[in-house]
Short mmCIF file of C-alpha atoms in Angstrom, two decimals:
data_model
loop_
_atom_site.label_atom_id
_atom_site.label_comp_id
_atom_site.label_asym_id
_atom_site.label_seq_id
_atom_site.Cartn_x
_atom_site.Cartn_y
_atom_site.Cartn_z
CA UNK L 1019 3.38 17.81 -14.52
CA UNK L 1020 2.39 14.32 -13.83
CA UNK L 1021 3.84 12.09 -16.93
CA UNK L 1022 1.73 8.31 -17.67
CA UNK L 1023 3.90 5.09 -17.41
CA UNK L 1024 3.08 2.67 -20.24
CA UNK L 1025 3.06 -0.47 -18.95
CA UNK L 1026 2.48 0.16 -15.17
CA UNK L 1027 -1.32 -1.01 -15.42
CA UNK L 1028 -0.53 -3.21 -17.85
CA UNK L 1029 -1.36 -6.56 -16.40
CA UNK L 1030 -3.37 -9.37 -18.16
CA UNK L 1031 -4.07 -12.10 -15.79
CA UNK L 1032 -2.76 -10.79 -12.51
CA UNK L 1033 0.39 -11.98 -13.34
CA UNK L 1034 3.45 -11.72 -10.62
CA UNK L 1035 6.31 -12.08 -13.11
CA UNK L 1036 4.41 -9.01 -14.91
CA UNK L 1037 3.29 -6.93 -11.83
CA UNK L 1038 7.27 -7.49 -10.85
CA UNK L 1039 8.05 -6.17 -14.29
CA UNK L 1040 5.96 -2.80 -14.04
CA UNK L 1041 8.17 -2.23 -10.97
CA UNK L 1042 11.30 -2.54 -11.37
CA UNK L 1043 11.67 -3.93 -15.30
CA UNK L 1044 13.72 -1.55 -17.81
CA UNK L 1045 17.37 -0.51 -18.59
CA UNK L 1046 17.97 1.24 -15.33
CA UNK L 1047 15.93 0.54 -12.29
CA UNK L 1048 17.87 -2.72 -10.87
CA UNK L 1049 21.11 -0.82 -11.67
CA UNK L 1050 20.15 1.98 -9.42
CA UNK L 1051 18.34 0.84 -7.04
CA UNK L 1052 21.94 -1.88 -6.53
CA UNK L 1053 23.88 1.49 -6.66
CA UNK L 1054 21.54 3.23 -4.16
CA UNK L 1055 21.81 0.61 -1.74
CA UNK L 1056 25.59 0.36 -2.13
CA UNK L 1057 25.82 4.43 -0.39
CA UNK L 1058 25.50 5.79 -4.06
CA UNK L 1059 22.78 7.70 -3.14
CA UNK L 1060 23.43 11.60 -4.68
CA UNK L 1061 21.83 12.51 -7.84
CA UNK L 1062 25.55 13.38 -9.30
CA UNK L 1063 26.99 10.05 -7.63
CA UNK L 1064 24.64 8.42 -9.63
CA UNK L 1065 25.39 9.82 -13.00
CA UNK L 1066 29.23 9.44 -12.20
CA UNK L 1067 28.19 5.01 -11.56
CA UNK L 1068 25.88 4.76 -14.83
CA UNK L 1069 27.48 7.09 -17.36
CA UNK L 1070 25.07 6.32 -20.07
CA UNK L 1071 21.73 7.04 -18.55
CA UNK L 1072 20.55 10.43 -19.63
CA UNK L 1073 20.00 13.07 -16.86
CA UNK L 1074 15.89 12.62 -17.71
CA UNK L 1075 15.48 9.30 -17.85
CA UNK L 1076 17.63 9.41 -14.34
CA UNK L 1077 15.36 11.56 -12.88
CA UNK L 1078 12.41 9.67 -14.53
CA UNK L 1079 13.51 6.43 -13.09
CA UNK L 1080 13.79 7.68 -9.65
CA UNK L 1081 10.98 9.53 -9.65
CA UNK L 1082 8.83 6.15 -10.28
CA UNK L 1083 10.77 3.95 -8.30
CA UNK L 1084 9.66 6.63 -5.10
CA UNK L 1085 6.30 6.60 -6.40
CA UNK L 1086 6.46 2.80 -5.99
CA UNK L 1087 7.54 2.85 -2.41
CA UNK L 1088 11.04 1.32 -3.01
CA UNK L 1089 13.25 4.53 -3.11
CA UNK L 1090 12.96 7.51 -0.26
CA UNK L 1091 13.97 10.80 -1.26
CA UNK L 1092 15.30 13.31 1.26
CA UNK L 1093 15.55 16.70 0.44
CA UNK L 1094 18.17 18.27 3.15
CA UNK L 1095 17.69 22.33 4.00
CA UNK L 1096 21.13 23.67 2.77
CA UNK L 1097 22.30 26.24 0.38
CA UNK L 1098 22.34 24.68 -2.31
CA UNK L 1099 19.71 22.07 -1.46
CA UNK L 1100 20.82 18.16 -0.96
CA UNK L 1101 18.94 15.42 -2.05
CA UNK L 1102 19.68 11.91 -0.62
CA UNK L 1103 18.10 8.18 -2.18
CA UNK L 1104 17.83 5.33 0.32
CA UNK L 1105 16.56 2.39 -0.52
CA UNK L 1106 12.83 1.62 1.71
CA UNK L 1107 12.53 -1.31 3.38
CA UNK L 1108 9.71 -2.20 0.79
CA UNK L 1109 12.94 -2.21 -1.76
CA UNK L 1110 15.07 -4.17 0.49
CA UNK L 1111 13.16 -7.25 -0.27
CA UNK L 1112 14.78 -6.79 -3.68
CA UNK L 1113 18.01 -7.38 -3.16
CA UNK L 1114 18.04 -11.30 -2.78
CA UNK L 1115 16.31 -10.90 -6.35
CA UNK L 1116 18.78 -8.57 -7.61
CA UNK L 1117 21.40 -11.03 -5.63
CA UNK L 1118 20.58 -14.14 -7.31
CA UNK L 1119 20.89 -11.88 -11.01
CA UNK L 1120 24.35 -10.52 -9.77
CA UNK L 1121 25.71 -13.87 -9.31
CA UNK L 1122 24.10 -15.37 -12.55
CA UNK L 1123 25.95 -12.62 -14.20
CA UNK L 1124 29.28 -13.63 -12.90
CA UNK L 1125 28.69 -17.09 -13.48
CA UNK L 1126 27.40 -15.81 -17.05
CA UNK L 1127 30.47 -13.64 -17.54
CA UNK L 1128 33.06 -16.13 -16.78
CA UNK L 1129 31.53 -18.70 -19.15
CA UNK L 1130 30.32 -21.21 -16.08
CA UNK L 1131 27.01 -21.43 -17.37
CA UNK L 1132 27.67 -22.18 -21.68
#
C-alpha cells in the first residue's frame, strides 16, 4: 500500500530551500540519516539511538528517505531475515549540511552564539 507524502510536491516557485525541505525536512530524517552513516544501520539499532520515534513513523521515514535515493536498503538471506541502511552516495552530499547544523548546535548548546 503506497501512502501520499504531503508536502513532497509541494513547491511554489522552484524553490531550493523548499525542494531541500521535502527531502530531508521533519523530526527525524537528519537524525537518522547522521545515525545511519555513523554504522547505526539495523532497524532495532535505530530504535535503541532515537527512543522517541515510534516504530511507524521509523519505518515511514526510511521508507521515503530510500524512495528519495539517499538511504539503500539491503535485505540479507538469513533466518530470520537482516535488513541493513547505508547511506547512498546521493546522501553523502548531506553530511557537510548536516555538519555545519551539528556544530551550530554545539556552539548553540554551550551558549557561544547568545
Amino acid at each position: 500500500m503506497a501512502t501520499i507524502r504531503k508536502n513532497k510536491d509541494f513547491n511554489p516557485g522552484n524553490c531550493p530551500v523548499t525542494h531541500c525541505m521535502n527531502l530531508i525536512g521533519g523530526k527525524w530524517k537528519i537524525l537518522l540519516i547522521y545515525a545511519i552513516s555513523k554504522k547505526c544501520n539495523r532497524f532495532s539499532m535505530l530504535q535503541r539511538a532515537i527512543p522517541l520515534i515510534s516504530k511507524q513513523m521509523l519505518v515511514n521515514q526510511l521508507r521515503e528517505l530510500e524512495e528519495d535515493g539517499i538511504l539503500d536498503r539491503t535485505i540479507f538471506a538469513e533466518i530470520p531475515p537482516r535488513v541493513e541502511y547505508k547511506v547512498t552516495e546521493y546522501g553523502m552530499s548531506l553530511m557537510p549540511v548536516i555538519s555545519v547544523l551539528q556544530d551550530w548546535g554545539v556552539k548553540d548548546l554551550s551558549g557561544a552564539l547568545k
